[in-house]
CSV table of C-alpha atoms and ligand atoms in Angstrom, one decimal:
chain,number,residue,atom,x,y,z
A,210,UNK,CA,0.4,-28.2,5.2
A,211,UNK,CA,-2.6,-29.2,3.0
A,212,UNK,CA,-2.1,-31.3,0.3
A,213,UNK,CA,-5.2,-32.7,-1.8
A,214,UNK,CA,-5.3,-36.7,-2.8
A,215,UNK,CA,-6.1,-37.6,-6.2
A,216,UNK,CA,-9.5,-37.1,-5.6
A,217,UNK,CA,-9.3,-34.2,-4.2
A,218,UNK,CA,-10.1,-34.4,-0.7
A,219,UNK,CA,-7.3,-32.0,1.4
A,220,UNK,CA,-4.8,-33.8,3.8
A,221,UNK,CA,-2.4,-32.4,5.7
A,222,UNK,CA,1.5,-33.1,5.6
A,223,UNK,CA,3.8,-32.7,8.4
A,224,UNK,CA,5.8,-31.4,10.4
A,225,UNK,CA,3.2,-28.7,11.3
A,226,UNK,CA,3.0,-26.5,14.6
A,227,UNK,CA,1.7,-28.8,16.7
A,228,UNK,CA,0.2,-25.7,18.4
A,229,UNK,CA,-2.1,-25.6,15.4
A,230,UNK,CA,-3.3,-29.4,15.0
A,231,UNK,CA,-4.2,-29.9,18.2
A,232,UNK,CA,-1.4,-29.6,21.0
A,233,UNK,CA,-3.7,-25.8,21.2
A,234,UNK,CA,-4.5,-24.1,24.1
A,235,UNK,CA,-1.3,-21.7,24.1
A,236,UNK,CA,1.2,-22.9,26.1
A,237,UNK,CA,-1.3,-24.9,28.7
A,238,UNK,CA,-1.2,-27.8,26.0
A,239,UNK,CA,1.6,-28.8,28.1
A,240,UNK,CA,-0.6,-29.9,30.9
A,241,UNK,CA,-3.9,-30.9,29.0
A,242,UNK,CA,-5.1,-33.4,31.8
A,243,UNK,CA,-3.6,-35.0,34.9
A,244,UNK,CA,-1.2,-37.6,34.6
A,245,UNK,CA,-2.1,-41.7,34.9
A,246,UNK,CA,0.1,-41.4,38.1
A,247,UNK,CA,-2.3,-44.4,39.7
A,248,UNK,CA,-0.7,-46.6,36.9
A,249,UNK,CA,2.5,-46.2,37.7
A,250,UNK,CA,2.4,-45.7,41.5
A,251,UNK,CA,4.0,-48.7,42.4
A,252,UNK,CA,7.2,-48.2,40.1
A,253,UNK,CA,7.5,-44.4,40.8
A,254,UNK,CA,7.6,-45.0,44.7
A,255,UNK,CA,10.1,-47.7,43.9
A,256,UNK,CA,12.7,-45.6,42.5
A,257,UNK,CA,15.8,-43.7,44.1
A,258,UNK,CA,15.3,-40.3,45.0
A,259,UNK,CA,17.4,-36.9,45.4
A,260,UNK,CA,16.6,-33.4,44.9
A,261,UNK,CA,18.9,-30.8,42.3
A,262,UNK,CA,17.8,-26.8,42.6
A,263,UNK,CA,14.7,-27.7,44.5
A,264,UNK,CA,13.2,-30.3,41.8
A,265,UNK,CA,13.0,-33.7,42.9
A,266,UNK,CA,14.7,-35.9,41.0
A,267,UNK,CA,14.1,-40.1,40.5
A,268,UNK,CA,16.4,-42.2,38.9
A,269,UNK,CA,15.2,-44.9,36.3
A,270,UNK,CA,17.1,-47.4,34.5
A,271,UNK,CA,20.4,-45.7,35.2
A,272,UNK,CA,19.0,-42.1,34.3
A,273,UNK,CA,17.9,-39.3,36.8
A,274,UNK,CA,14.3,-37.7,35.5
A,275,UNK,CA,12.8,-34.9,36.7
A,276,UNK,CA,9.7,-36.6,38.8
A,277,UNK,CA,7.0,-34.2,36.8
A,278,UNK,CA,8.5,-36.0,33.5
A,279,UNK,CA,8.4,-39.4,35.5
A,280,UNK,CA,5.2,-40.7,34.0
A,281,UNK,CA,5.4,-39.4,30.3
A,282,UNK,CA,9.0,-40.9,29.7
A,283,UNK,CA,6.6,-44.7,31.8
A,284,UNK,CA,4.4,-43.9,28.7
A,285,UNK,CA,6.6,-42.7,26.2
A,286,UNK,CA,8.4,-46.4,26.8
A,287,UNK,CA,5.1,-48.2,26.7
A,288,UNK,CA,2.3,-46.2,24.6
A,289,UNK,CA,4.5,-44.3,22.3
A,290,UNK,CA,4.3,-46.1,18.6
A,291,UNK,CA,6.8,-44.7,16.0
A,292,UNK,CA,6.2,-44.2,12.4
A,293,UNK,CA,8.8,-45.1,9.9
A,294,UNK,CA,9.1,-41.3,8.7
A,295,UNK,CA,9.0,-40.0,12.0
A,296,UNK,CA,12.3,-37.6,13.2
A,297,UNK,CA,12.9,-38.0,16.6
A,298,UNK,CA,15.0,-34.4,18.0
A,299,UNK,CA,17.3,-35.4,21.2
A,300,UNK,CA,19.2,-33.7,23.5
A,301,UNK,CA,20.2,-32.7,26.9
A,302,UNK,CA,18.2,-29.8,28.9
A,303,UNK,CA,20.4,-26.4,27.9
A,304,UNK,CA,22.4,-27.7,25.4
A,305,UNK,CA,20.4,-26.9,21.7
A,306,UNK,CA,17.2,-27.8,21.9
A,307,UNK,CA,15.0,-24.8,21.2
A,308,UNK,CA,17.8,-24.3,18.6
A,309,UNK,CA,17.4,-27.8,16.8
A,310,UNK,CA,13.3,-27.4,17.2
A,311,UNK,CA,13.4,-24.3,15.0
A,312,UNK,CA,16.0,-26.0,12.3
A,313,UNK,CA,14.4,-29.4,12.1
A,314,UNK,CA,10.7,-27.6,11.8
A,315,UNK,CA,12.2,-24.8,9.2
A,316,UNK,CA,13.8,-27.3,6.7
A,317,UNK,CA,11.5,-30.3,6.9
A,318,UNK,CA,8.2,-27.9,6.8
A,319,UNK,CA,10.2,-25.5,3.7
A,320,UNK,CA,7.4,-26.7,1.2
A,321,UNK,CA,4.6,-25.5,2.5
A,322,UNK,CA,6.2,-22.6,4.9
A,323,UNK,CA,9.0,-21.0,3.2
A,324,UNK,CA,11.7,-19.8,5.6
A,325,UNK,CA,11.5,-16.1,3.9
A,326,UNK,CA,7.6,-16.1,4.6
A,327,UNK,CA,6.3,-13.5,6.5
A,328,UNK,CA,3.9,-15.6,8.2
A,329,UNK,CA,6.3,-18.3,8.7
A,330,UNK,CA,5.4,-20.3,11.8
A,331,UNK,CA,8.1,-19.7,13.9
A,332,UNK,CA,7.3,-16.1,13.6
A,333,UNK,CA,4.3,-16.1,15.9
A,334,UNK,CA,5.0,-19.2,18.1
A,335,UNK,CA,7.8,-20.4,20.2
A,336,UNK,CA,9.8,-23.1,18.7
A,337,UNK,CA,8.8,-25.4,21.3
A,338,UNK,CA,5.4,-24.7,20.8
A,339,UNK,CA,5.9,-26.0,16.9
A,340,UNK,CA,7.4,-29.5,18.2
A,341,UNK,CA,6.1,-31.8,20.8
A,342,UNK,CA,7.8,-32.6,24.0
A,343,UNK,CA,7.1,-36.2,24.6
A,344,UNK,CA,8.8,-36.8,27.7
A,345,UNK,CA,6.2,-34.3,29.3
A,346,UNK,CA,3.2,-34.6,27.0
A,347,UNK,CA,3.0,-38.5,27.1
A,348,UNK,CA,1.8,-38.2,31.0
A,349,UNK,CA,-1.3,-36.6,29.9
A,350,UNK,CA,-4.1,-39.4,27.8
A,351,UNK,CA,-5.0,-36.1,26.0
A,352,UNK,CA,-2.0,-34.9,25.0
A,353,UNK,CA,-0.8,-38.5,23.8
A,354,UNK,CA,-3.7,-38.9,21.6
A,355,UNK,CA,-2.8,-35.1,20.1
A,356,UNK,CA,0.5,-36.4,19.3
A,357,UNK,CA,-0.6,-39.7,17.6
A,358,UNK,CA,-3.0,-37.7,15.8
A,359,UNK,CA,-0.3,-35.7,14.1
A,360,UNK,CA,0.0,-36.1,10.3
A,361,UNK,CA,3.2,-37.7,9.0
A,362,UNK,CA,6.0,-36.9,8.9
A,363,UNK,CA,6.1,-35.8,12.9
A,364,UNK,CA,8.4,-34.0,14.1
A,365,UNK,CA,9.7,-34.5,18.3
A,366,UNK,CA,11.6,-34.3,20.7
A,367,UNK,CA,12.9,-35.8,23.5
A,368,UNK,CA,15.9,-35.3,27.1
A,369,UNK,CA,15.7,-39.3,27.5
A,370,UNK,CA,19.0,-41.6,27.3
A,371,UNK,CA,18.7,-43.7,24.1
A,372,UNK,CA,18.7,-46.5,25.9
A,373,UNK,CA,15.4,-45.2,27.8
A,374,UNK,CA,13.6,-45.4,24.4
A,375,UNK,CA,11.0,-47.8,23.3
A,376,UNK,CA,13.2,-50.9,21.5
A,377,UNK,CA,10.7,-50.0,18.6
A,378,UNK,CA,12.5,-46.2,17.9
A,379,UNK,CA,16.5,-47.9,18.8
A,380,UNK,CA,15.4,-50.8,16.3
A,381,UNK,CA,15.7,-47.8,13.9
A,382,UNK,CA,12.0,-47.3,13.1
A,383,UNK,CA,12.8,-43.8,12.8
A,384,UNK,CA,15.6,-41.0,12.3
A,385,UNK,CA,16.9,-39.5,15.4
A,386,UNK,CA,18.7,-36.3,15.4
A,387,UNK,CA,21.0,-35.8,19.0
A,388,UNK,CA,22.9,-31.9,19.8
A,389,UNK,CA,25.6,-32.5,22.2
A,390,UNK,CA,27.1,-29.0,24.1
A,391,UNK,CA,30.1,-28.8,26.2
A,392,UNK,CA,29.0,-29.9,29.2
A,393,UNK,CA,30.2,-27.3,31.4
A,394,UNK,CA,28.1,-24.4,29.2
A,395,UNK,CA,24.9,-26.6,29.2
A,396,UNK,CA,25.6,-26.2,33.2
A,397,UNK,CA,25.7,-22.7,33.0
A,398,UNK,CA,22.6,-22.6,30.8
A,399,UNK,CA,21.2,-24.7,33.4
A,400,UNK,CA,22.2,-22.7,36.3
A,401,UNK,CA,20.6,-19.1,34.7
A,402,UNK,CA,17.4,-21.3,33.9
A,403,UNK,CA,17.0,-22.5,37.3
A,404,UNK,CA,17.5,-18.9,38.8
A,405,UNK,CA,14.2,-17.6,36.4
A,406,UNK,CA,12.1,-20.4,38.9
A,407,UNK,CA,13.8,-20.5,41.9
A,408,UNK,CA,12.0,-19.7,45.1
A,409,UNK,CA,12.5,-16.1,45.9
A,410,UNK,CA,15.1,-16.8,49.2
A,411,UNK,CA,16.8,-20.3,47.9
A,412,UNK,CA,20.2,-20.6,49.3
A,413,UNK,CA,21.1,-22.8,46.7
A,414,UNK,CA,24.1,-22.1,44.9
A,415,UNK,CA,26.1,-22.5,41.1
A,416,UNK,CA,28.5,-24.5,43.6
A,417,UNK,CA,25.7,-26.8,45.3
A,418,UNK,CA,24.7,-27.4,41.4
A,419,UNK,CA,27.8,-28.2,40.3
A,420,UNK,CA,28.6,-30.7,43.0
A,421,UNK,CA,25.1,-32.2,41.9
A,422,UNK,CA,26.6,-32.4,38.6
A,423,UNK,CA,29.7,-33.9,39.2
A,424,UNK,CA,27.9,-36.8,40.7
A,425,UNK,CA,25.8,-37.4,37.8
A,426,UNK,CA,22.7,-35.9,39.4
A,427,UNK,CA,20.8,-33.4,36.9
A,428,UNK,CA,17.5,-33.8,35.1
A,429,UNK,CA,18.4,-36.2,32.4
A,430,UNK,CA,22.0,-37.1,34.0
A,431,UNK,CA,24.4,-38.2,34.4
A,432,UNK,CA,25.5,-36.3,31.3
A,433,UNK,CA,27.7,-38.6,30.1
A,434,UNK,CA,25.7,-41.4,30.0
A,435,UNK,CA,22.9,-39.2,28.0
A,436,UNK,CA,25.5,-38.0,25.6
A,437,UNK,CA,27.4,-41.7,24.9
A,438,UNK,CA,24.0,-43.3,24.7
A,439,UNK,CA,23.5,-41.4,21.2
A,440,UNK,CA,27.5,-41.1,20.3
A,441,UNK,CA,27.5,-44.9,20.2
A,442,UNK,CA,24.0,-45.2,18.8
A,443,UNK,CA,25.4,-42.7,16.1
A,444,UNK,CA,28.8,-44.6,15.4
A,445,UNK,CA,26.5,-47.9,14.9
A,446,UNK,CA,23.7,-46.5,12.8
A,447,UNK,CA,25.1,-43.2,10.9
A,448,UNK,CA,22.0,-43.5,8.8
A,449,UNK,CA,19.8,-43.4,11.1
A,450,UNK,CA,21.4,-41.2,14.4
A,451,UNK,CA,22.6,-37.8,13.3
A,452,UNK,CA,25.0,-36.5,15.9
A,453,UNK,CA,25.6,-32.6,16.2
A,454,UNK,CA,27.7,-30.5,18.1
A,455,UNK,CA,26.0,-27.1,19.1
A,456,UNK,CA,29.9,-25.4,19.1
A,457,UNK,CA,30.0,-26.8,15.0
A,458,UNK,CA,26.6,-25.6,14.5
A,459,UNK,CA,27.8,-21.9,15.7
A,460,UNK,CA,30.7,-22.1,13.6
A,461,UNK,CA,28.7,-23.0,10.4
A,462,UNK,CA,25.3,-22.7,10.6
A,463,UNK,CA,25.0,-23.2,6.9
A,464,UNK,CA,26.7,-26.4,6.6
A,465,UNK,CA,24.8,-27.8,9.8
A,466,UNK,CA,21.4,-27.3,7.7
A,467,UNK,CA,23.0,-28.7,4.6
A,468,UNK,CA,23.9,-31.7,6.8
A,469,UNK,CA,20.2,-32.2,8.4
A,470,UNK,CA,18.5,-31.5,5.7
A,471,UNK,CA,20.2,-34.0,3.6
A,472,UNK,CA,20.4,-37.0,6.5
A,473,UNK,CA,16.3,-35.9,6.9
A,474,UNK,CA,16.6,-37.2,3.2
A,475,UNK,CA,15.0,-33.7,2.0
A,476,UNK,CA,18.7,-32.3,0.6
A,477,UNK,CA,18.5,-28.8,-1.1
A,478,UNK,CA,17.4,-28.6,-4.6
A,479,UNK,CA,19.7,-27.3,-6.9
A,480,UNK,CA,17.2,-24.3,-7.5
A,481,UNK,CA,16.8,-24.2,-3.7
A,482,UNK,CA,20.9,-24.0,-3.2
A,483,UNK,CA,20.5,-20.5,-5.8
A,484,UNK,CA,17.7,-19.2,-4.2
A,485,UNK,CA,19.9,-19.1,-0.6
A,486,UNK,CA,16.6,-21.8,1.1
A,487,UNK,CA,19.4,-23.0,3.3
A,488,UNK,CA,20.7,-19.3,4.6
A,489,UNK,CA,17.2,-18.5,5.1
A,490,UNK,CA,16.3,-21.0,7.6
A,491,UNK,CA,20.0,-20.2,9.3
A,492,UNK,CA,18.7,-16.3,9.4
A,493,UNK,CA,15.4,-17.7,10.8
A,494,UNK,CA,16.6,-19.9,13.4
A,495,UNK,CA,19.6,-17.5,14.4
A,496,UNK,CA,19.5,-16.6,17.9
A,497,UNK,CA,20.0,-12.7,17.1
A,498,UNK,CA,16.4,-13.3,14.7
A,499,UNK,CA,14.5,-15.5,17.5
A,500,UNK,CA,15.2,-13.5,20.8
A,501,UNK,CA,13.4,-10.6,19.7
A,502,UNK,CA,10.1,-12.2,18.7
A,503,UNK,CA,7.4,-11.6,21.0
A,504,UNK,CA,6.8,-15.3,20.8
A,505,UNK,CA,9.8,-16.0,22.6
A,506,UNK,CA,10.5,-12.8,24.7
A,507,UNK,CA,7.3,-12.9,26.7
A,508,UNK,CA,4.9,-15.4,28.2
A,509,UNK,CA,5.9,-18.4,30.2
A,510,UNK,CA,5.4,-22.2,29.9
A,511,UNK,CA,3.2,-24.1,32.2
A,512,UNK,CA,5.7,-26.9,32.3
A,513,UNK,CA,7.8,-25.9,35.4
A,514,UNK,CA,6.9,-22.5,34.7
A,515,UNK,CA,9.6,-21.0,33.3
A,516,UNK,CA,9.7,-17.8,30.9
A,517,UNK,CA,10.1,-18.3,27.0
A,518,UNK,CA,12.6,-15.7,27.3
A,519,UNK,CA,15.0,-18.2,29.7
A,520,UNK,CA,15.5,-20.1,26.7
A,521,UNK,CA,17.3,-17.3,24.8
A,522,UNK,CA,19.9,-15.7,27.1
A,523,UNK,CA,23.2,-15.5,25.3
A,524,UNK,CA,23.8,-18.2,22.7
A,525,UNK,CA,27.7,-18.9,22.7
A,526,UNK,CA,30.3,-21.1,23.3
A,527,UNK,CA,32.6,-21.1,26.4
A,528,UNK,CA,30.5,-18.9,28.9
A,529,UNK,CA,31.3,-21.3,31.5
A,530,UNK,CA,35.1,-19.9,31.8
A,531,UNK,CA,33.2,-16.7,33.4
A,532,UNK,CA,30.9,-18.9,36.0
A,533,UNK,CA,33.5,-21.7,36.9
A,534,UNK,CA,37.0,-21.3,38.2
A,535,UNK,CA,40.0,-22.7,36.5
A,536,UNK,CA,39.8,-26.0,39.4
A,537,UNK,CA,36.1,-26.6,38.9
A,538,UNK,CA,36.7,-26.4,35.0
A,539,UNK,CA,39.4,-29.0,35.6
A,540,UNK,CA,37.6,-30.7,37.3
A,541,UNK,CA,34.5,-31.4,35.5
A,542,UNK,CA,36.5,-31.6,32.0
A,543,UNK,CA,38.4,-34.7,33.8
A,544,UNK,CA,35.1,-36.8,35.2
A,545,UNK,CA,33.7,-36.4,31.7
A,546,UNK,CA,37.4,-37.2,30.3
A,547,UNK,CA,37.1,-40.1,32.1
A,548,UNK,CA,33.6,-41.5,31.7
A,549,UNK,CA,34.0,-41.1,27.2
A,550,UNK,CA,37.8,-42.8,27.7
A,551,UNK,CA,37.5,-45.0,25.0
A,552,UNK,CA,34.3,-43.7,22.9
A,553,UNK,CA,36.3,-41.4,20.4
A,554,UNK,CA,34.1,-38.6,21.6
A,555,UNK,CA,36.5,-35.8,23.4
A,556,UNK,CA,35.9,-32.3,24.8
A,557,UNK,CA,38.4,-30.3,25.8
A,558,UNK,CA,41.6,-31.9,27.2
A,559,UNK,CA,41.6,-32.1,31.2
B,1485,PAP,P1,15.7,-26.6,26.7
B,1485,PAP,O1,16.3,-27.9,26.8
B,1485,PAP,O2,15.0,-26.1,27.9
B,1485,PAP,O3,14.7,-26.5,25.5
B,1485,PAP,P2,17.8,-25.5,25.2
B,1485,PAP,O4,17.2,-24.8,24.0
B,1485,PAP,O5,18.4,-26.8,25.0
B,1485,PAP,O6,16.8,-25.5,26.4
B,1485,PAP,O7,19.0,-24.5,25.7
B,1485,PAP,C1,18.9,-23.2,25.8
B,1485,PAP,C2,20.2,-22.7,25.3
B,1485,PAP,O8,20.2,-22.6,23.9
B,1485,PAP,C3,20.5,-21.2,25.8
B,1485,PAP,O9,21.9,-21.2,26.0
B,1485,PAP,P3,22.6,-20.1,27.0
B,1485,PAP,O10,21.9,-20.1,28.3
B,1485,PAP,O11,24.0,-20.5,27.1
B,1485,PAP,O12,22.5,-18.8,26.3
B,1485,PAP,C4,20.1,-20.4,24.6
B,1485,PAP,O13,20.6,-19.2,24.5
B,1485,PAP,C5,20.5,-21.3,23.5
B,1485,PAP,N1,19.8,-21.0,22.2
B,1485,PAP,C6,18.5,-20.9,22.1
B,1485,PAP,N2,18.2,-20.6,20.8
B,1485,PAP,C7,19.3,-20.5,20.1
B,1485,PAP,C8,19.7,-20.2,18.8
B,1485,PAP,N3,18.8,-19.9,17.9
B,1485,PAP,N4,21.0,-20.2,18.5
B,1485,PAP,C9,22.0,-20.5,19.3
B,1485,PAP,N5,21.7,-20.8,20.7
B,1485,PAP,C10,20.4,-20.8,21.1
């Protein structure tokens, strides 16, 4: 968004597509320039090993990463510096990101890029392609300088634990915004998103991935721990850790924007309310509006190469209960049961 000073020299405002300011070259921004891997050689080959759906898999400080994120979350912990009006997006892998992206960008951009517009942002790029990654972007020196380049306020996102962050973002620096989904969909998610990269001729099952899951071991696990890490940060900090449930959000879009917009401290404007601003990000963001925009129905990310369209396969709540039996839905209900005993934060009774 440009904006001119008093003097009239144009600035911009964030959040813009980061696409546009720099993060450019289509979807190979992801992979600008190789990773400082040399710098962190000796901790990486340190670090417990295991391999989910045919990605390795490393675990650091109590957290499995996938090893091609390895480096950017080393950098993210040391290199990344946050600004005090920075919104940091969280999550786990298939459980609201792209979703979040394209809520967060909608109502903090709505000045300059009204959700009506027909030339609206999100209209011609993919949400992720509007909001940084870090944990992947920070292993590239190019893309790290893109991001710190980017004019306030920034927009981000990141899979890591909150207790993987830099001390200076849990200090509360900035605002962070975490979607939590039923585990067992965000499984299911994962499992249909794995099958879009798999090796033609993997043998590897829904059942070997669910075993994986049950001990802990997916990209970002153990789920638990990723989801507690920002339920308690949430409880202790409420003004600064927004906590969202993707099976709310479906429920009531409307309030869910209400609620970010006015914890992002930009509430809707009386005029804004009568003018339906908040409906029109919900109809922009809605996954029925999304899936069929060429922005997100074709072409494929560099990052692990996956398709844009992976991202929008069916949208709902409880898919699981046609992917897992009745046992394994027991099952998996009662580790996660067990590991929030305690934490006030249930999903469905075991
Ligand atoms: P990511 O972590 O790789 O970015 P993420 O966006 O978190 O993925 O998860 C994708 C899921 O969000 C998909 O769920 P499904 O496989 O169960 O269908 C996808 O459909 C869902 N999703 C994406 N966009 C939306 C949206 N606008 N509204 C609701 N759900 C969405």
């Amino acid at each position: 968004m440009a904006m001119a000073t008093p003097q009239g020299t144009p600035y911009l405002v964030g959040p813009v597509p980061f696409e546009d300011v720099g993060g450019g070259g289509g979807e190979d921004h992801i992979v600008a320039v190789p990773p400082p891997e040399d710098e962190y050689a000796d901790i990486v080959s340190a670090m417990p090993s295991t391999t989910m759906i045919g990605f390795p898999l490393l675990r650091y400080q109590g957290s499995w990463l996938l090893k091609t994120w390895v480096t950017g979350v080393l950098s993210v912990q040391r290199r990344f510096a946050p600004r005090p009006d920075d919104v940091l997006l969280a999550s786990l892998p298939k459980c609201g990101t792209t979703w979040l992206k394209s809520l967060a960008f909608s109502t903090m951009a709505r000045a300059a890029y009204p959700p009506s517009a027909a030339d609206h942002p999100l209209l011609r790029l993919n949400p992720h392609q509007c909001v940084p990654f870090l944990d992947d972007l920070f292993s590239s020196g190019e893309a790290t300088k893109a991001v710190e380049a980017l004019p306030s306020p920034r927009l981000m996102n990141t899979h890591m634990h909150h207790s993987l962050l830099p001390p200076s973002v849990t200090a509360g620096k900035c605002k962070i915004v975490y979607v939590c989904r039923d585990p067992k969909d965000g499984l299911v998610s994962m499992w249909y998103f794995a099958k879009s990269i798999m090796p033609a001729g993997s043998t590897y099952t829904f059942s070997d991935m669910f075993e994986h899951a049950c001990h802990g071991e997916t990209p970002n696990g153990p789920i638990w721990d990723n989801i507690l890490s920002y339920w308690r940060a949430s409880r202790a900090h409420p003004d600064k850790v927004l906590f969202l449930r993707y099976e709310e959000m479906l429920l009531d879009p409307g309030h869910a924007v209400t609620n970010l917009a006015r914890f992002l401290g930009v509430p809707f404007t009386a005029a804004e309310e009568a003018e339906g601003t908040s409906a029109d990000i919900v109809e922009l963001c809605s996954f029925k509006a999304m899936k069929v925009l060429p922005a997100n129905n074709t072409g494929t990310f560099t990052m692990l190469g996956f398709p844009h369209r992976s991202l929008f396969r069916k949208g709902v709540a409880g898919d699981w209960v046609d992917h897992m039996t009745p046992e394994m839905a027991r099952r998996f209900d009662g580790i996660v049961h067990e590991k929030l005993r305690g934490s006030g934060l249930t999903f469905a009774a075991p």
